[in-house]
């Protein structure tokens, strides 16, 4: 891997299909994000910032899996007249590994195209936006964005197979307000597409489903709730009211597994898949004698919060440029997490600080079959690569939405994080308790043994749910708030 100082790339914007490429500018060293703005370079490139990834079996329809990748963080809904959208110069991809080598076996690629209907007005829309079913587009919407969806697989000989599943697929308008986008969900419905292989896809603005006390977390874990409240309440959701751009894909399960069947054995490695998402930009590579245009990955995300709290600052951009199959190079940061020492210093819980095979198992290789925890396997093969993937066992039946517990596997729900990730799963509390050592004894490590060890399974940020209700049907992510109703965060 070349060091940052030796990388010489130029952004090609837009990417032309000719040798004479124009309109180039010096690019920053590229990096990515596993969450909101947590890597240096991607904080300067929000339209390519992958904020969260989710993968789950929905209760309805239960023979499918839903994959969600969110981008463009901290969208203020009132941010007009140039409202947020996907970038036409970014390649967005959702990838699935079903063989355990950390490399994608299935890739869903989305490329966007934006059209301005009337360049002589500053308005995003010229009247109330409606859907014109005869023309298959939105009326009175001045800026219309569509996309092409491709599915990329490998055949039995390892050759790449590309299928275009849909072209000119609509994205919905942003939720501007009651005059501009009345009955907003009726405008969303035409942007939910079923393509030729039965896959359903949606790309557009949604409420940010991640919930966390950002202010407290990054003020040196200054949680606003403290014992004896046991961190259960009092947190302030730093993402309340903000939107993101969501890519949601609902796929028949048999299209995702290597057996091409709906699995039924939760202990079989073939029942598990690994999911991650990326964003890439076209660059001109100047490291060779002849300049060459290629795609450079600038963002990736599998398991939540890994790059944010496990990977040190000096390696965050490197992590985001890297492929999951190369994640062995970062293993030592899982084995010796800085966060464990910080929790010990703040709360005297006595979490183990070295040899954290519990974390490498849950986050890097997947939980093995017939494990001592009595949990379904999330390992995709008997000898899986050490790779950052959101692993989902598709043989595990989904819990009805009304019965889902935010603590996932820690609450005994086998379909909850870290077996996939449901929208309701409180990954901040789950991962914080895991780093504190609540699962450590099952892997031969000492249990938390500090003066306040009893706090380890109670840690949390005090924010336990999203600010808006999730939907009972695809795309499941909550309706975004409107710009007209938006209330600025207090100073």
Coordinates of C-alpha atoms in Angstrom, one line a residue:
X1 CA 0.0 0.0 0.0
X2 CA 1.5 3.4 -1.0
X3 CA 1.6 6.0 1.7
X4 CA -0.5 9.1 1.5
X5 CA 2.4 11.3 0.4
X6 CA 3.1 9.2 -2.7
X7 CA -0.5 9.0 -3.9
X8 CA -1.0 11.3 -7.0
X9 CA -4.6 11.3 -8.1
X10 CA -6.8 13.8 -9.8
X11 CA -10.6 13.9 -9.6
X12 CA -12.3 13.4 -13.0
X13 CA -15.5 15.3 -12.7
X14 CA -17.4 14.3 -14.7
X15 CA -15.9 11.0 -15.9
X16 CA -15.7 11.3 -19.7
X17 CA -15.6 8.4 -22.0
X18 CA -12.9 10.0 -24.1
X19 CA -9.2 10.4 -23.8
X20 CA -9.4 14.2 -23.5
X21 CA -10.6 14.6 -19.9
X22 CA -11.3 18.1 -18.8
X23 CA -12.5 19.9 -15.6
X24 CA -10.1 18.2 -13.2
X25 CA -9.0 19.4 -9.8
X26 CA -6.5 18.3 -7.3
X27 CA -8.1 15.7 -5.1
X28 CA -7.6 15.3 -1.3
X29 CA -6.2 12.0 0.0
X30 CA -9.2 9.8 -0.2
X31 CA -10.8 8.2 2.8
X32 CA -14.2 6.9 3.8
X33 CA -16.6 6.6 6.7
X34 CA -18.1 3.9 8.8
X35 CA -20.4 6.4 10.3
X36 CA -21.1 10.1 10.4
X37 CA -18.0 12.2 9.5
X38 CA -15.6 10.0 11.5
X39 CA -12.7 9.9 9.0
X40 CA -10.7 13.0 8.1
X41 CA -11.1 13.0 4.3
X42 CA -14.7 11.9 4.0
X43 CA -15.8 14.7 6.3
X44 CA -15.0 16.9 3.3
X45 CA -17.0 14.8 0.9
X46 CA -20.5 14.3 2.4
X47 CA -22.2 13.1 -0.8
X48 CA -20.0 10.0 -0.7
X49 CA -20.2 9.5 3.0
X50 CA -21.7 6.1 3.9
X51 CA -23.2 6.7 7.3
X52 CA -24.9 3.3 8.2
X53 CA -25.6 -0.2 6.8
X54 CA -28.4 -2.5 7.9
X55 CA -29.2 -6.0 6.9
X56 CA -32.2 -8.0 8.2
X57 CA -35.0 -10.4 7.4
X58 CA -38.2 -8.5 7.6
X59 CA -41.3 -10.2 9.1
X60 CA -43.2 -9.4 5.9
X61 CA -42.2 -10.7 3.4
X62 CA -40.1 -13.3 5.4
X63 CA -38.6 -14.9 2.3
X64 CA -36.6 -11.8 1.5
X65 CA -33.7 -9.9 3.0
X66 CA -33.5 -6.1 3.2
X67 CA -30.2 -4.3 2.7
X68 CA -30.0 -0.6 3.6
X69 CA -27.1 1.8 3.0
X70 CA -27.4 5.4 4.0
X71 CA -25.3 8.3 2.7
X72 CA -25.1 12.2 3.0
X73 CA -25.2 12.8 6.8
X74 CA -26.7 15.6 8.8
X75 CA -29.2 16.8 6.2
X76 CA -31.1 19.8 7.5
X77 CA -34.6 19.3 5.8
X78 CA -34.9 23.0 5.2
X79 CA -31.6 23.2 3.3
X80 CA -32.9 24.7 0.1
X81 CA -32.9 25.9 -2.6
X82 CA -30.3 23.2 -3.4
X83 CA -31.7 20.3 -1.5
X84 CA -29.6 17.2 -0.9
X85 CA -29.3 14.5 -3.5
X86 CA -27.0 11.6 -4.5
X87 CA -24.0 12.7 -6.5
X88 CA -23.9 12.0 -10.3
X89 CA -20.1 11.5 -10.0
X90 CA -20.2 8.8 -7.3
X91 CA -20.7 5.0 -7.8
X92 CA -22.7 3.7 -4.9
X93 CA -22.5 -0.1 -4.2
X94 CA -24.0 -2.6 -1.8
X95 CA -22.0 -5.8 -1.7
X96 CA -22.6 -9.3 -0.5
X97 CA -20.0 -12.0 0.4
X98 CA -21.6 -15.5 0.6
X99 CA -18.3 -17.5 0.4
X100 CA -16.4 -16.1 3.4
X101 CA -13.4 -14.7 1.6
X102 CA -14.2 -11.1 2.3
X103 CA -14.7 -10.4 -1.4
X104 CA -18.1 -9.5 -3.0
X105 CA -19.9 -12.3 -4.8
X106 CA -22.9 -10.0 -5.5
X107 CA -22.8 -6.3 -6.0
X108 CA -25.7 -3.9 -6.5
X109 CA -24.4 -0.8 -8.3
X110 CA -26.3 2.5 -8.5
X111 CA -25.3 5.4 -10.8
X112 CA -27.4 8.6 -10.7
X113 CA -28.2 11.2 -13.3
X114 CA -29.7 14.6 -12.5
X115 CA -31.8 16.7 -14.9
X116 CA -32.8 20.3 -14.5
X117 CA -36.0 21.0 -16.3
X118 CA -35.9 24.8 -16.2
X119 CA -32.4 26.4 -15.7
X120 CA -33.9 29.9 -15.6
X121 CA -35.5 29.6 -12.1
X122 CA -33.9 29.2 -8.7
X123 CA -36.9 27.1 -7.5
X124 CA -36.6 23.4 -6.7
X125 CA -40.3 23.1 -7.6
X126 CA -42.6 25.6 -9.3
X127 CA -45.8 24.4 -7.6
X128 CA -47.1 21.5 -5.6
X129 CA -45.3 18.3 -6.7
X130 CA -47.5 15.6 -8.0
X131 CA -46.9 12.3 -9.8
X132 CA -47.8 12.1 -13.4
X133 CA -48.6 8.4 -13.9
X134 CA -49.0 8.8 -17.7
X135 CA -45.5 10.3 -18.2
X136 CA -44.0 8.3 -15.3
X137 CA -42.4 11.4 -13.7
X138 CA -43.1 14.1 -11.2
X139 CA -44.9 17.3 -12.3
X140 CA -43.7 20.7 -11.2
X141 CA -40.4 19.3 -9.9
X142 CA -37.5 21.2 -11.5
X143 CA -34.7 19.0 -10.4
X144 CA -35.3 15.3 -11.2
X145 CA -32.9 12.5 -10.3
X146 CA -33.0 9.0 -11.8
X147 CA -30.6 6.1 -11.6
X148 CA -29.5 2.9 -13.2
X149 CA -29.3 -0.3 -11.1
X150 CA -26.9 -3.0 -12.1
X151 CA -26.2 -6.4 -10.5
X152 CA -22.7 -7.7 -10.7
X153 CA -21.9 -11.4 -10.0
X154 CA -19.2 -14.0 -10.8
X155 CA -19.9 -17.1 -12.7
X156 CA -18.5 -20.6 -12.0
X157 CA -15.3 -19.7 -13.9
X158 CA -14.8 -16.5 -11.9
X159 CA -15.8 -14.3 -14.8
X160 CA -17.7 -11.0 -14.1
X161 CA -21.4 -11.0 -15.1
X162 CA -23.1 -7.6 -15.3
X163 CA -26.9 -7.4 -15.5
X164 CA -28.8 -4.1 -15.8
X165 CA -31.9 -4.5 -13.6
X166 CA -33.4 -1.1 -14.2
X167 CA -32.8 2.2 -16.0
X168 CA -34.3 5.7 -15.4
X169 CA -35.5 4.6 -12.0
X170 CA -37.0 7.6 -10.2
X171 CA -35.9 9.0 -6.9
X172 CA -38.6 11.0 -4.9
X173 CA -38.4 14.7 -4.3
X174 CA -37.1 15.8 -0.9
X175 CA -39.8 16.6 1.7
X176 CA -39.9 20.4 1.3
X177 CA -43.2 21.2 3.1
X178 CA -47.0 21.1 2.9
X179 CA -47.2 23.5 0.0
X180 CA -44.5 21.8 -2.1
X181 CA -44.8 18.2 -1.2
X182 CA -48.3 17.5 0.3
X183 CA -49.1 13.9 1.2
X184 CA -45.4 13.2 1.0
X185 CA -45.6 9.4 1.2
X186 CA -47.8 9.3 -1.9
X187 CA -44.9 10.9 -3.7
X188 CA -42.6 8.2 -2.4
X189 CA -44.7 5.3 -3.6
X190 CA -43.8 5.8 -7.3
X191 CA -40.1 5.7 -6.3
X192 CA -40.4 2.1 -5.0
X193 CA -39.5 -0.1 -7.9
X194 CA -39.7 -3.8 -8.6
X195 CA -37.2 -4.8 -11.2
X196 CA -37.0 -7.7 -13.5
X197 CA -35.6 -10.3 -11.1
X198 CA -38.1 -9.6 -8.4
X199 CA -35.8 -7.3 -6.4
X200 CA -37.4 -4.1 -4.9
X201 CA -35.3 -1.0 -4.7
X202 CA -35.7 2.5 -3.3
X203 CA -33.3 5.5 -3.4
X204 CA -34.2 8.8 -1.8
X205 CA -34.4 10.9 1.3
X206 CA -35.4 9.3 4.6
X207 CA -35.2 10.2 8.3
X208 CA -31.8 9.3 9.7
X209 CA -32.5 6.0 11.5
X210 CA -29.3 6.1 13.6
X211 CA -29.8 7.4 17.2
X212 CA -27.0 8.4 19.5
X213 CA -26.0 11.0 22.0
X214 CA -23.3 12.5 19.7
X215 CA -22.5 15.4 22.1
X216 CA -22.0 13.2 25.1
X217 CA -20.2 10.4 23.2
X218 CA -17.5 12.7 21.7
X219 CA -17.2 14.8 24.9
X220 CA -15.0 12.1 26.3
X221 CA -18.0 9.7 26.8
X222 CA -19.7 12.3 29.0
X223 CA -23.0 10.5 29.2
X224 CA -25.8 12.7 30.5
X225 CA -27.2 9.8 32.5
X226 CA -25.2 8.3 35.3
X227 CA -25.5 5.7 38.1
X228 CA -27.8 4.9 39.7
X229 CA -29.8 5.7 36.6
X230 CA -27.5 3.2 34.9
X231 CA -27.3 5.1 31.6
X232 CA -30.9 4.2 30.7
X233 CA -32.2 7.7 30.0
X234 CA -31.2 11.4 29.7
X235 CA -29.3 11.3 26.5
X236 CA -29.9 13.8 23.7
X237 CA -30.2 12.3 20.2
X238 CA -27.7 14.3 18.1
X239 CA -29.3 13.1 14.9
X240 CA -32.9 14.1 15.8
X241 CA -34.5 15.9 12.9
X242 CA -31.8 15.2 10.4
X243 CA -32.2 13.2 7.2
X244 CA -30.0 11.0 5.0
X245 CA -30.2 9.6 1.5
X246 CA -31.2 5.9 1.7
X247 CA -30.6 3.1 -0.7
X248 CA -32.8 0.2 0.3
X249 CA -32.8 -3.1 -1.6
X250 CA -35.1 -6.0 -0.9
X251 CA -34.0 -9.3 -2.4
X252 CA -35.4 -12.8 -2.4
X253 CA -33.2 -14.8 0.0
X254 CA -32.4 -17.5 -2.5
X255 CA -30.7 -14.9 -4.7
X256 CA -28.2 -14.1 -1.9
X257 CA -27.1 -17.5 -0.6
X258 CA -24.4 -19.6 -2.3
X259 CA -26.8 -22.6 -2.2
X260 CA -29.5 -20.6 -4.1
X261 CA -32.0 -21.8 -1.4
X262 CA -33.7 -20.3 1.6
X263 CA -31.6 -21.8 4.5
X264 CA -33.2 -23.5 7.4
X265 CA -30.1 -24.6 9.5
X266 CA -28.9 -21.8 11.7
X267 CA -25.7 -23.7 12.4
X268 CA -24.7 -24.0 8.7
X269 CA -22.1 -21.6 7.4
X270 CA -23.9 -21.5 4.1
X271 CA -26.8 -19.8 5.9
X272 CA -24.8 -16.6 6.5
X273 CA -23.9 -13.7 4.3
X274 CA -21.7 -10.7 4.8
X275 CA -22.9 -7.2 3.7
X276 CA -21.0 -3.9 3.2
X277 CA -21.5 -0.8 1.2
X278 CA -19.1 1.5 -0.6
X279 CA -18.9 4.8 -2.5
X280 CA -16.3 5.4 -5.2
X281 CA -15.2 8.4 -7.3
X282 CA -13.5 8.5 -10.7
X283 CA -9.9 9.6 -10.5
X284 CA -7.0 10.1 -12.9
X285 CA -4.1 8.0 -11.7
X286 CA -0.9 9.9 -12.3
X287 CA 1.4 7.2 -10.8
X288 CA 2.1 5.7 -14.2
X289 CA 3.6 7.1 -17.4
X290 CA 0.2 7.3 -19.0
X291 CA -2.7 8.8 -17.0
X292 CA -5.4 6.3 -16.4
X293 CA -9.0 6.9 -15.2
X294 CA -10.2 4.4 -12.6
X295 CA -12.7 4.3 -9.7
X296 CA -11.2 5.0 -6.2
X297 CA -13.2 3.8 -3.2
X298 CA -13.7 6.7 -0.8
X299 CA -16.1 5.2 1.7
X300 CA -17.0 1.8 3.1
X301 CA -19.0 0.5 5.9
X302 CA -19.9 -3.0 7.2
X303 CA -20.2 -3.3 11.0
X304 CA -21.2 0.0 12.7
X305 CA -18.8 2.2 14.6
X306 CA -15.7 0.2 13.7
X307 CA -13.8 3.0 12.0
X308 CA -15.3 5.5 14.3
X309 CA -14.1 4.0 17.7
X310 CA -11.7 1.1 16.9
X311 CA -9.4 2.4 14.1
X312 CA -7.0 5.2 15.2
X313 CA -7.0 8.6 13.5
X314 CA -3.9 8.0 11.5
X315 CA -5.3 4.9 9.8
X316 CA -9.0 5.9 9.2
X317 CA -8.4 7.0 5.6
X318 CA -6.4 3.9 4.9
X319 CA -9.1 1.7 6.4
X320 CA -11.7 3.3 4.1
X321 CA -9.6 2.8 1.0
X322 CA -9.0 -0.9 1.9
X323 CA -11.0 -3.9 1.0
X324 CA -12.6 -6.0 3.7
X325 CA -10.4 -9.0 2.6
X326 CA -7.4 -7.0 3.7
X327 CA -8.6 -6.2 7.2
X328 CA -6.2 -8.5 8.9
X329 CA -3.8 -5.5 9.0
X330 CA -6.2 -3.8 11.4
X331 CA -6.7 -6.8 13.7
X332 CA -4.6 -5.5 16.6
X333 CA -6.9 -2.6 17.1
X334 CA -9.7 -5.0 17.8
X335 CA -7.5 -7.1 20.1
X336 CA -6.4 -4.1 22.1
X337 CA -9.3 -1.5 21.8
X338 CA -8.5 1.9 23.1
X339 CA -12.1 2.3 24.1
X340 CA -11.8 -0.4 26.8
X341 CA -9.2 1.5 28.6
X342 CA -11.2 4.7 28.4
X343 CA -14.2 3.0 29.9
X344 CA -12.1 1.6 32.7
X345 CA -10.6 5.1 33.5
X346 CA -14.0 6.7 33.5
X347 CA -16.1 4.1 35.3
X348 CA -13.8 1.6 36.9
X349 CA -15.4 -1.5 35.4
X350 CA -12.3 -3.6 34.9
X351 CA -12.9 -4.5 31.2
X352 CA -10.1 -6.7 29.6
X353 CA -7.9 -4.5 27.5
X354 CA -5.8 -7.0 25.6
X355 CA -6.4 -10.3 23.6
X356 CA -10.0 -9.4 22.8
X357 CA -10.8 -12.4 20.8
X358 CA -14.5 -11.8 21.7
X359 CA -14.4 -8.7 19.5
X360 CA -12.4 -10.2 16.7
X361 CA -14.9 -13.1 16.6
X362 CA -18.1 -11.0 16.6
X363 CA -16.8 -8.3 14.3
X364 CA -14.0 -9.8 12.1
X365 CA -14.7 -13.5 11.5
X366 CA -18.2 -14.2 12.7
X367 CA -19.5 -16.3 15.5
X368 CA -18.6 -20.0 14.8
X369 CA -21.2 -22.8 14.6
X370 CA -22.1 -24.6 17.8
X371 CA -20.7 -21.8 19.9
X372 CA -20.8 -21.7 23.7
X373 CA -23.2 -18.8 23.6
X374 CA -25.9 -20.8 22.1
X375 CA -26.3 -18.3 19.2
X376 CA -26.7 -18.9 15.5
X377 CA -23.5 -18.8 13.5
X378 CA -22.6 -15.7 11.6
X379 CA -19.4 -17.2 10.1
X380 CA -19.8 -17.5 6.4
X381 CA -17.3 -20.4 6.1
X382 CA -15.4 -22.8 8.4
X383 CA -12.3 -20.7 7.8
X384 CA -13.6 -17.2 7.1
X385 CA -11.3 -14.2 6.2
X386 CA -10.9 -11.6 8.8
X387 CA -13.0 -8.9 7.3
X388 CA -15.3 -6.1 8.3
X389 CA -18.7 -7.4 7.2
X390 CA -22.2 -7.0 8.6
X391 CA -22.9 -10.8 8.9
X392 CA -26.5 -12.0 8.7
X393 CA -27.7 -15.6 9.3
X394 CA -30.7 -16.0 6.9
X395 CA -31.9 -19.2 8.5
X396 CA -33.0 -17.3 11.7
X397 CA -36.7 -16.3 11.6
X398 CA -37.5 -12.6 12.0
X399 CA -39.0 -11.2 15.2
X400 CA -42.3 -9.3 14.5
X401 CA -41.6 -5.6 14.5
X402 CA -43.8 -4.9 17.6
X403 CA -41.8 -7.5 19.6
X404 CA -38.2 -6.4 18.6
X405 CA -35.9 -5.4 21.5
X406 CA -33.4 -2.7 20.9
X407 CA -30.6 -4.8 22.5
X408 CA -30.8 -7.6 19.9
X409 CA -28.7 -10.6 20.8
X410 CA -28.0 -9.3 24.3
X411 CA -31.8 -9.5 24.8
X412 CA -32.0 -13.0 23.5
X413 CA -33.3 -12.2 20.0
X414 CA -31.3 -14.3 17.6
X415 CA -32.2 -12.1 14.6
X416 CA -30.8 -9.0 16.2
X417 CA -27.4 -7.3 16.1
X418 CA -24.7 -8.5 15.7
X419 CA -26.6 -11.1 13.6
X420 CA -27.3 -8.5 10.9
X421 CA -28.6 -5.2 12.0
X422 CA -32.2 -4.2 12.3
X423 CA -33.3 -0.6 12.3
X424 CA -34.4 -0.7 15.9
X425 CA -31.1 -2.2 17.2
X426 CA -29.3 0.1 19.6
X427 CA -25.8 -0.6 18.3
X428 CA -24.2 2.1 20.5
X429 CA -25.3 0.4 23.7
X430 CA -24.7 -3.1 22.4
X431 CA -21.1 -2.4 21.2
X432 CA -20.3 -0.4 24.3
X433 CA -21.3 -3.2 26.5
X434 CA -19.4 -5.7 24.3
X435 CA -16.2 -3.6 24.6
X436 CA -16.8 -3.4 28.3
X437 CA -16.5 -7.2 28.3
X438 CA -20.0 -8.6 28.8
X439 CA -19.3 -11.4 26.4
X440 CA -15.6 -11.9 27.3
X441 CA -16.0 -14.9 29.7
X442 CA -17.6 -17.0 26.9
X443 CA -14.2 -16.6 25.0
X444 CA -12.0 -17.5 27.9
X445 CA -11.3 -13.9 28.9
X446 CA -11.7 -12.4 32.4
X447 CA -15.1 -10.8 33.2
X448 CA -15.2 -7.2 34.1
X449 CA -13.7 -7.0 37.5
X450 CA -13.3 -3.4 38.5
X451 CA -14.8 -1.7 41.5
X452 CA -17.9 -0.9 39.4
X453 CA -17.9 -4.1 37.3
X454 CA -21.7 -4.4 37.7
X455 CA -22.1 -1.3 35.5
X456 CA -20.6 -3.1 32.4
X457 CA -23.9 -4.6 31.2
X458 CA -25.7 -1.4 31.9
X459 CA -23.6 1.1 29.9
X460 CA -25.3 3.2 27.3
X461 CA -25.7 6.7 26.0
X462 CA -29.3 7.2 27.2
X463 CA -30.8 7.4 23.7
X464 CA -32.8 4.2 23.2
X465 CA -34.9 4.8 20.1
X466 CA -35.2 6.8 16.9
X467 CA -37.0 10.1 17.0
X468 CA -39.5 9.0 14.2
X469 CA -41.3 5.6 13.9
X470 CA -40.1 3.1 11.4
X471 CA -42.4 2.0 8.7
X472 CA -44.0 -1.5 8.7
X473 CA -43.3 -2.1 5.0
X474 CA -40.5 -1.5 2.5
X475 CA -38.4 0.7 2.6
X476 CA -39.0 0.6 6.4
X477 CA -36.8 3.7 7.1
X478 CA -38.9 6.5 8.6
X479 CA -40.4 9.3 6.6
X480 CA -38.1 12.4 6.7
X481 CA -39.3 15.5 8.4
X482 CA -40.3 18.4 6.1
X483 CA -38.3 21.6 5.7
X484 CA -41.3 23.7 6.6
X485 CA -41.6 21.9 10.0
X486 CA -37.9 21.8 10.7
X487 CA -36.8 23.4 14.0
X488 CA -33.2 24.4 14.2
X489 CA -31.1 22.7 17.0
X490 CA -30.8 25.0 20.0
X491 CA -27.6 26.9 20.4

